[in-house]
CSV table of C-alpha atoms and ligand atoms in Angstrom, one decimal:
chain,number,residue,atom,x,y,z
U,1,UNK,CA,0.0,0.0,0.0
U,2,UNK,CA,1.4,3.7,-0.6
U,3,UNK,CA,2.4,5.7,1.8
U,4,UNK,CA,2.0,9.1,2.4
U,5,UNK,CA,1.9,11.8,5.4
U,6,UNK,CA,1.9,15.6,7.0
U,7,UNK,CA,5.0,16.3,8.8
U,8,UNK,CA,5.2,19.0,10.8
U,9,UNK,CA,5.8,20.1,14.3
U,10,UNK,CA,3.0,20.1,16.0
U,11,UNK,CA,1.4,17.4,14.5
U,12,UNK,CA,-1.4,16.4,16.8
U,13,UNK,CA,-4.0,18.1,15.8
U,14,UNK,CA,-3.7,18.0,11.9
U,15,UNK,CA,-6.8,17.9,9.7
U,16,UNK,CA,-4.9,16.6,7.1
U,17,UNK,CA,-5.3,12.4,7.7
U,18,UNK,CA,-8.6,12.6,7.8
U,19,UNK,CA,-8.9,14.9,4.5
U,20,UNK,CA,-7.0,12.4,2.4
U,21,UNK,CA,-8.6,9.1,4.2
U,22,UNK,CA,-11.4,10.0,2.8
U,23,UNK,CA,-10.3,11.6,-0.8
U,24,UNK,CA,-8.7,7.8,-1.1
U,25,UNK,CA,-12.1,6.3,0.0
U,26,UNK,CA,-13.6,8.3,-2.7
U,27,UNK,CA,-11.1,8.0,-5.6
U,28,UNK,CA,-10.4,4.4,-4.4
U,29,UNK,CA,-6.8,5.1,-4.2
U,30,UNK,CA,-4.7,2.3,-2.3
U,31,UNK,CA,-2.8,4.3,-0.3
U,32,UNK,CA,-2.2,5.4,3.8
U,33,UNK,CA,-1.6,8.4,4.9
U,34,UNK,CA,-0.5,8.8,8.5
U,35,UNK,CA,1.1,12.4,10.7
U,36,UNK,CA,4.2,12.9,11.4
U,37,UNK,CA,6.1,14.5,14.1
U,38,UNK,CA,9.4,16.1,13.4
U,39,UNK,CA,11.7,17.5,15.8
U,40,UNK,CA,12.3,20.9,15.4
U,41,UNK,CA,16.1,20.0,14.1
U,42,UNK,CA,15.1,16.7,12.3
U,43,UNK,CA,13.3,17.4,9.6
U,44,UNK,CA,15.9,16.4,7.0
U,45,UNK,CA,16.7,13.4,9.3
U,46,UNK,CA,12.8,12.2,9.5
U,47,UNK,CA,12.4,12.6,5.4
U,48,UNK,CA,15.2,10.5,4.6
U,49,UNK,CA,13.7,7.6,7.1
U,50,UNK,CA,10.2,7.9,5.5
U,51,UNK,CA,12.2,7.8,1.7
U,52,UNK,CA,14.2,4.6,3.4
U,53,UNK,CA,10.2,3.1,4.3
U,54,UNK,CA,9.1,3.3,0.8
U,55,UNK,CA,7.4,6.6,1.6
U,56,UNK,CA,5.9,8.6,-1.7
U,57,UNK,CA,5.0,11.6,-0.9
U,58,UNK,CA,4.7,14.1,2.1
U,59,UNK,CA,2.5,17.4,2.7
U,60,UNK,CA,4.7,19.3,5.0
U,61,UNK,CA,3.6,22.1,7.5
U,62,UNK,CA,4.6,24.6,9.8
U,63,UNK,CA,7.9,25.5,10.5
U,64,UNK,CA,9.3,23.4,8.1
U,65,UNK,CA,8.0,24.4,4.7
U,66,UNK,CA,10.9,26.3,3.7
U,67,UNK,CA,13.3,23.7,4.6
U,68,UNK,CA,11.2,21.0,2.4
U,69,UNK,CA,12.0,23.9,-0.1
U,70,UNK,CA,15.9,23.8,0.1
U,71,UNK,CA,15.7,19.7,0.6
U,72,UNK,CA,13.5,18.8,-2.9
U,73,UNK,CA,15.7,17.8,-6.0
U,74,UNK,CA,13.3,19.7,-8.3
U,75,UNK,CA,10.9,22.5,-8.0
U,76,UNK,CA,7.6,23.6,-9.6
U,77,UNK,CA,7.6,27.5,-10.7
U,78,UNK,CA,4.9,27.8,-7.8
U,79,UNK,CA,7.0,26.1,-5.4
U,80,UNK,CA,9.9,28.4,-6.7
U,81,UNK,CA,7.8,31.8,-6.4
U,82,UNK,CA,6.5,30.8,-3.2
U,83,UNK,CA,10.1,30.1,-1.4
U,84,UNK,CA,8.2,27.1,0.1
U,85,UNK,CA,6.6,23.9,-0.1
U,86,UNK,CA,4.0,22.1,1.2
U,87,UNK,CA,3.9,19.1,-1.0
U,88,UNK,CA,7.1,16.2,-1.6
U,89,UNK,CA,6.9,13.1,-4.2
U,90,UNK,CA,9.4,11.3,-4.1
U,91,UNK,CA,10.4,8.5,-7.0
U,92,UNK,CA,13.7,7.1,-6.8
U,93,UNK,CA,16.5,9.7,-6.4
U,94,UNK,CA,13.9,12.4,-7.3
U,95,UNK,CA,12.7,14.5,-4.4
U,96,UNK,CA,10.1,17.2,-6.5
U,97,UNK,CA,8.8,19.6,-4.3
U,98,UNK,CA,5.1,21.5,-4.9
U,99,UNK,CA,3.1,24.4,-3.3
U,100,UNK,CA,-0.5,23.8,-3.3
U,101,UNK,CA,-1.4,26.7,-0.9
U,102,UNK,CA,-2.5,29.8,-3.5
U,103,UNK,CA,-3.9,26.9,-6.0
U,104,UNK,CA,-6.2,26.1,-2.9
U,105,UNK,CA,-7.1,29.5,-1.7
U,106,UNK,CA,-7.9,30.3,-5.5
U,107,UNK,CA,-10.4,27.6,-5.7
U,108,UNK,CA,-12.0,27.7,-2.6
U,109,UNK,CA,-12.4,31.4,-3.7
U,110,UNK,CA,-13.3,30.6,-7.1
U,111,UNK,CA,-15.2,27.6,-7.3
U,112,UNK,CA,-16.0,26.9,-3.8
U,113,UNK,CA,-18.1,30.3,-2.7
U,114,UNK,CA,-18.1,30.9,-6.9
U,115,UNK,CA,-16.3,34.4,-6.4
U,116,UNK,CA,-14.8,36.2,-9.9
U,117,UNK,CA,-11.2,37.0,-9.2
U,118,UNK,CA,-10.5,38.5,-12.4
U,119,UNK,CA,-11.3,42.0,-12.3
U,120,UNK,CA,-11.8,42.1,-8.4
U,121,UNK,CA,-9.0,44.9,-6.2
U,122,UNK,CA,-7.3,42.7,-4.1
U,123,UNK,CA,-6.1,43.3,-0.9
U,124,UNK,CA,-3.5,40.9,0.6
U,125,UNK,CA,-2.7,41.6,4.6
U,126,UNK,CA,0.8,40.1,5.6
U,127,UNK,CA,4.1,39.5,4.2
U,128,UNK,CA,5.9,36.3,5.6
U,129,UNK,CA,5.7,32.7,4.3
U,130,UNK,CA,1.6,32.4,4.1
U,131,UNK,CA,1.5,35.6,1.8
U,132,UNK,CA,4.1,34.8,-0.1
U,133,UNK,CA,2.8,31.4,-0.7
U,134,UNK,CA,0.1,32.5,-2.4
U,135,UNK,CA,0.8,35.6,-4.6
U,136,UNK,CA,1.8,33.8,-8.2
U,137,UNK,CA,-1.3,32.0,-8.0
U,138,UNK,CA,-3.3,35.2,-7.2
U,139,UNK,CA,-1.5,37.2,-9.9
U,140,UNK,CA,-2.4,33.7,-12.6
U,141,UNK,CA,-6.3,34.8,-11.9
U,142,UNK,CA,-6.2,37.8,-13.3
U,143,UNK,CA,-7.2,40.6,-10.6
U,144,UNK,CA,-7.6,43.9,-11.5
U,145,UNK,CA,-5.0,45.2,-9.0
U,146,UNK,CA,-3.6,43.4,-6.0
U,147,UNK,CA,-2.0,44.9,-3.1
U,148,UNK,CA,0.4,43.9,0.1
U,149,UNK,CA,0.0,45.3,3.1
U,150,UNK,CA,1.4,44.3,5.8
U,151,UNK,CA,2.7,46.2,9.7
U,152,UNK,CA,6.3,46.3,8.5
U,153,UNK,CA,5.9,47.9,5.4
U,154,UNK,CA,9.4,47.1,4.0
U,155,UNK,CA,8.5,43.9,4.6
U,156,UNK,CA,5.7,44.0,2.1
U,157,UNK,CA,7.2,46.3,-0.7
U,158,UNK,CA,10.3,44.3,-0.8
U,159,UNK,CA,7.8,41.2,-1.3
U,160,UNK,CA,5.9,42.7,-4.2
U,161,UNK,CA,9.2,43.9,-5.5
U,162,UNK,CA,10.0,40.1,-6.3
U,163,UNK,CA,6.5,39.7,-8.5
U,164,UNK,CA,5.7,41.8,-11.2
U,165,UNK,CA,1.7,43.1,-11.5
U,166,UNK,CA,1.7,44.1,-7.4
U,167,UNK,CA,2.4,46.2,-5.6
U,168,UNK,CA,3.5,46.8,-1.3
U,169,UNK,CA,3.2,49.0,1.5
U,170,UNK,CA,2.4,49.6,5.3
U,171,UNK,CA,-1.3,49.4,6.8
U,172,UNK,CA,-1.3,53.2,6.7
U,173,UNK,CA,-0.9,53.6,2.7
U,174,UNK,CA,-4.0,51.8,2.7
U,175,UNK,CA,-6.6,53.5,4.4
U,176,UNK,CA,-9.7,55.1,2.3
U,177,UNK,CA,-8.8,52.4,-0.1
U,178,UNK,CA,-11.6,50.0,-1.6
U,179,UNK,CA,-11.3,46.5,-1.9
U,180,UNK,CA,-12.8,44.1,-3.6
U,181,UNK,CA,-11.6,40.7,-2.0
U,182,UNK,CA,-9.5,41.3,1.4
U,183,UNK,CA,-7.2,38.2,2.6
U,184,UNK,CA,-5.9,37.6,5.7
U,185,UNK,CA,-2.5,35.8,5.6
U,186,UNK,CA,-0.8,37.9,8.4
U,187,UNK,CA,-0.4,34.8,11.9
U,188,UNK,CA,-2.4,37.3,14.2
U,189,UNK,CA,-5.7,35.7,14.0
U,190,UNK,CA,-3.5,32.3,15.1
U,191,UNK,CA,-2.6,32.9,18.8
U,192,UNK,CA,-5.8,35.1,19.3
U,193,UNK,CA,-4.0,38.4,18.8
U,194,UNK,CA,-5.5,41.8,17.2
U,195,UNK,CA,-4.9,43.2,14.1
U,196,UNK,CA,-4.4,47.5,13.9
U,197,UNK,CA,-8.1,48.7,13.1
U,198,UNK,CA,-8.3,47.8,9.5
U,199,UNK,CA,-8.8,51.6,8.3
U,200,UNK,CA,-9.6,50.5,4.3
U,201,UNK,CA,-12.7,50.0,2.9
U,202,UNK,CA,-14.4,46.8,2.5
U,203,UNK,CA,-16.0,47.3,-1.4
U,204,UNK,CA,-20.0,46.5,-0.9
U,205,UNK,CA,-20.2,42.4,-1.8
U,206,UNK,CA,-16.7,42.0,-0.3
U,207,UNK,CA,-15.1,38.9,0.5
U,208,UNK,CA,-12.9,39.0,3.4
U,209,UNK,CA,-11.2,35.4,3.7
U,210,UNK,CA,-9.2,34.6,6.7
U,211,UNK,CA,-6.7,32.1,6.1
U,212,UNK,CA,-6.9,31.0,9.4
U,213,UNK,CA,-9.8,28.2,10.2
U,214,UNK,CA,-11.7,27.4,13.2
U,215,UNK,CA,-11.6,30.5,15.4
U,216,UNK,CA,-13.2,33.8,15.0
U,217,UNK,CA,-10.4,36.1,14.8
U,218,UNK,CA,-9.9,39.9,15.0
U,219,UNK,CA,-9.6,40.0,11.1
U,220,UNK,CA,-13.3,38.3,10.7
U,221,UNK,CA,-14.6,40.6,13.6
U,222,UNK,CA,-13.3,43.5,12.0
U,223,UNK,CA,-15.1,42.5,8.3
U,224,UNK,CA,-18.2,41.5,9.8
U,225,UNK,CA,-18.6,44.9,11.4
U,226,UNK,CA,-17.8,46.5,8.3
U,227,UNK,CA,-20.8,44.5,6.5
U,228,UNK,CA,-18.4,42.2,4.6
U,229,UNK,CA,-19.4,38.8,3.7
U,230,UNK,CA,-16.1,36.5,5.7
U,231,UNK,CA,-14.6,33.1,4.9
U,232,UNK,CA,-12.5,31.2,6.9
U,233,UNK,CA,-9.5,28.7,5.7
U,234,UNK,CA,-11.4,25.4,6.0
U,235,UNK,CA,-11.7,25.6,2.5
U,236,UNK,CA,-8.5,26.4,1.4
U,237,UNK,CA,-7.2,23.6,3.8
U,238,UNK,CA,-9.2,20.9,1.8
U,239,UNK,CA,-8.7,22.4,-1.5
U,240,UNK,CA,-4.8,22.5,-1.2
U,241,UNK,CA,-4.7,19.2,-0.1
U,242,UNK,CA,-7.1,17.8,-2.9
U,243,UNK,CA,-4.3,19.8,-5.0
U,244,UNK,CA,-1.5,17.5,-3.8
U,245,UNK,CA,-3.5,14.4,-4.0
U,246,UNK,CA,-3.9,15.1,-7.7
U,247,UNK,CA,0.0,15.8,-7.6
U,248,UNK,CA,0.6,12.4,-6.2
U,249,UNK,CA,-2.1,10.0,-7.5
U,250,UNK,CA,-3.2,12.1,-11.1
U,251,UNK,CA,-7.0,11.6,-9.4
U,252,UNK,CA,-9.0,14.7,-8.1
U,253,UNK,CA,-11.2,14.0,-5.9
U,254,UNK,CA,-14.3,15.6,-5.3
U,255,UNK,CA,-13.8,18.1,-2.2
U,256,UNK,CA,-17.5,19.0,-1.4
U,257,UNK,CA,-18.7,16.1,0.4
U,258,UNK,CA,-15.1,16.2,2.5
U,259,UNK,CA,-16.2,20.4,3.3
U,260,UNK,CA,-19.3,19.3,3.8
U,261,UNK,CA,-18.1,16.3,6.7
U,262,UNK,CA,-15.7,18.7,8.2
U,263,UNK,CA,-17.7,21.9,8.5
U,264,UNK,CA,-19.4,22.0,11.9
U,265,UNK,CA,-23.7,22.7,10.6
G,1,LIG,P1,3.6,32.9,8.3
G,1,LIG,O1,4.5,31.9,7.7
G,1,LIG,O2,2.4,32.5,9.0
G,1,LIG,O3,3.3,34.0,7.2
G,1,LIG,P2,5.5,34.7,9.4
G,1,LIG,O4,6.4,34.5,8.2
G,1,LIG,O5,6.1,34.8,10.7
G,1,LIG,O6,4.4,33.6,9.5
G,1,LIG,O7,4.7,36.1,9.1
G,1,LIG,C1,3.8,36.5,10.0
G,1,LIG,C2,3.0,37.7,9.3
G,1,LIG,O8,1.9,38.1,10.2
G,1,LIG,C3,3.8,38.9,9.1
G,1,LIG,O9,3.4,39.6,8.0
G,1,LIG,C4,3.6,39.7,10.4
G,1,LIG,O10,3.8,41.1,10.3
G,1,LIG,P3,5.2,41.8,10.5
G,1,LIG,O11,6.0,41.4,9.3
G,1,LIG,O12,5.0,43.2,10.6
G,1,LIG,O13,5.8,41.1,11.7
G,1,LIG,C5,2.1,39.5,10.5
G,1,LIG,N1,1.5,39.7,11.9
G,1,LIG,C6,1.7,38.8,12.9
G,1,LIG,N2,1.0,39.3,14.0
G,1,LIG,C7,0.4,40.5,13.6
G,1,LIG,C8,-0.4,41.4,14.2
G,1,LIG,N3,-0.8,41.3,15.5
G,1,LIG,N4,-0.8,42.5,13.5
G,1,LIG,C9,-0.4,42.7,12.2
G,1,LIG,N5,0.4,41.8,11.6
G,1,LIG,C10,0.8,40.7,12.2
């Protein structure tokens, strides 16, 4: 039977074996797909025992999806652009490393809660590994403008600086702005901290999707009280994982029964 598994550190409360147990119920894949803890300085070390078990492929997670970047043998251009990766296969030598994240934000946005990119002012708040992830796919769906912000506002413009079609600055340079589809990729919303007041405007129809998913965060607060219509990450957690299955198995399965099981009514 294949193998397969998230590593990441901490493990325990992963979504992820239950997302792909039942994508390979669906799709009738042979496969297993277990979580992994790696130490904090054994990422490398845990790989290269689960290669040595026959392993095929891992999704990989926080803090090590810039290390799964420098340790794959080849790299897709979103996997380049993003500086990370979430997503191994391995096949003999070959250790090819993939970034599903933006390709599953994208179509929980797109197809999930049916939402027009193209066209739409986008407003992306953050600048570390979770905004980065996600910027080529972004720029691929056409948006009529999309913006960075993010606290440190070098952080941001130095960040756009390395995509063409965006552009960066701090929270301040964006208040009075409109936006069309506002996205949350800064960590705030993860330890239950508060974002500055968001002093940009919220387009009427807006979408503001918070990457985060399972807990009502400052960010969602903030857009409900400014009348915007707010997603959480749930989504993009499935989506980005139905992304890898297809990168491992060439199947995709269908995700809305899986959002459907995993969505408390
Ligand atoms: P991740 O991999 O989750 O993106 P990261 O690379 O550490 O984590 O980046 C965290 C992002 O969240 C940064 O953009 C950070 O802003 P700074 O660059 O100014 O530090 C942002 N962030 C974290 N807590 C925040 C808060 N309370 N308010 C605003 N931005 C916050």
């Amino acid at each position: 039977m294949d193998k397969y598994a998230v590593v990441g550190n901490p493990i325990g409360h992963s979504l992820s074996p239950r997302i792909h147990a039942l994508f390979a119920a669906q799709t009738a894949q042979d496969m297993r797909y277990e979580a992994l803890l790696a130490p904090l300085d054994g990422f490398a070390a845990t790989v290269g025992a689960f290669i040595a078990e026959g392993g095929r492929g891992l999704n990989v997670t926080v803090p090590f999806k810039e290390e799964a970047f420098r340790l794959a043998t080849r790299l897709s251009e979103r996997a380049r652009a993003a500086g990370a990766v979430n997503t191994l296969g391995f096949s003999g030598a070959e250790r090819f490393g993939d970034n599903t994240d933006g390709a599953g934000l994208v179509r929980d946005i797109a197809v999930n809660r049916q939402r027009d990119i193209a066209g739409q002012r986008l407003l992306l708040l953050g600048a570390g590994g979770a905004a980065r992830g996600v910027i080529l796919p972004l720029l691929a769906a056409k948006p009529a403008s999309l913006l960075i912000a993010n606290r440190t506002a070098d952080k941001a413009r130095a960040l756009a600086a390395a995509f063409s079609g965006c552009a960066g600055g701090g929270f301040d340079d964006i208040g009075g702005r409109s936006f069309d589809i506002v996205i949350n990729a800064t960590s705030a919303g993860l330890a239950g901290g508060v974002l500055p007041r968001l002093t940009f405007a919220f387009a009427p129809g807006c979408l503001a999707y918070e990457m985060v998913y399972g807990k009502d965060t400052d960010f969602l607060r903030q857009a409900r009280a400014s009348g915007a219509t707010t997603a959480d990450g749930l989504g993009m957690l499935v989506e980005q994982a139905a992304e890898a299955f297809f990168v491992w198995r060439g199947v995709r399965p269908d995700t809305a029964p899986v959002l459907k099981e995993l969505r408390p009514s």
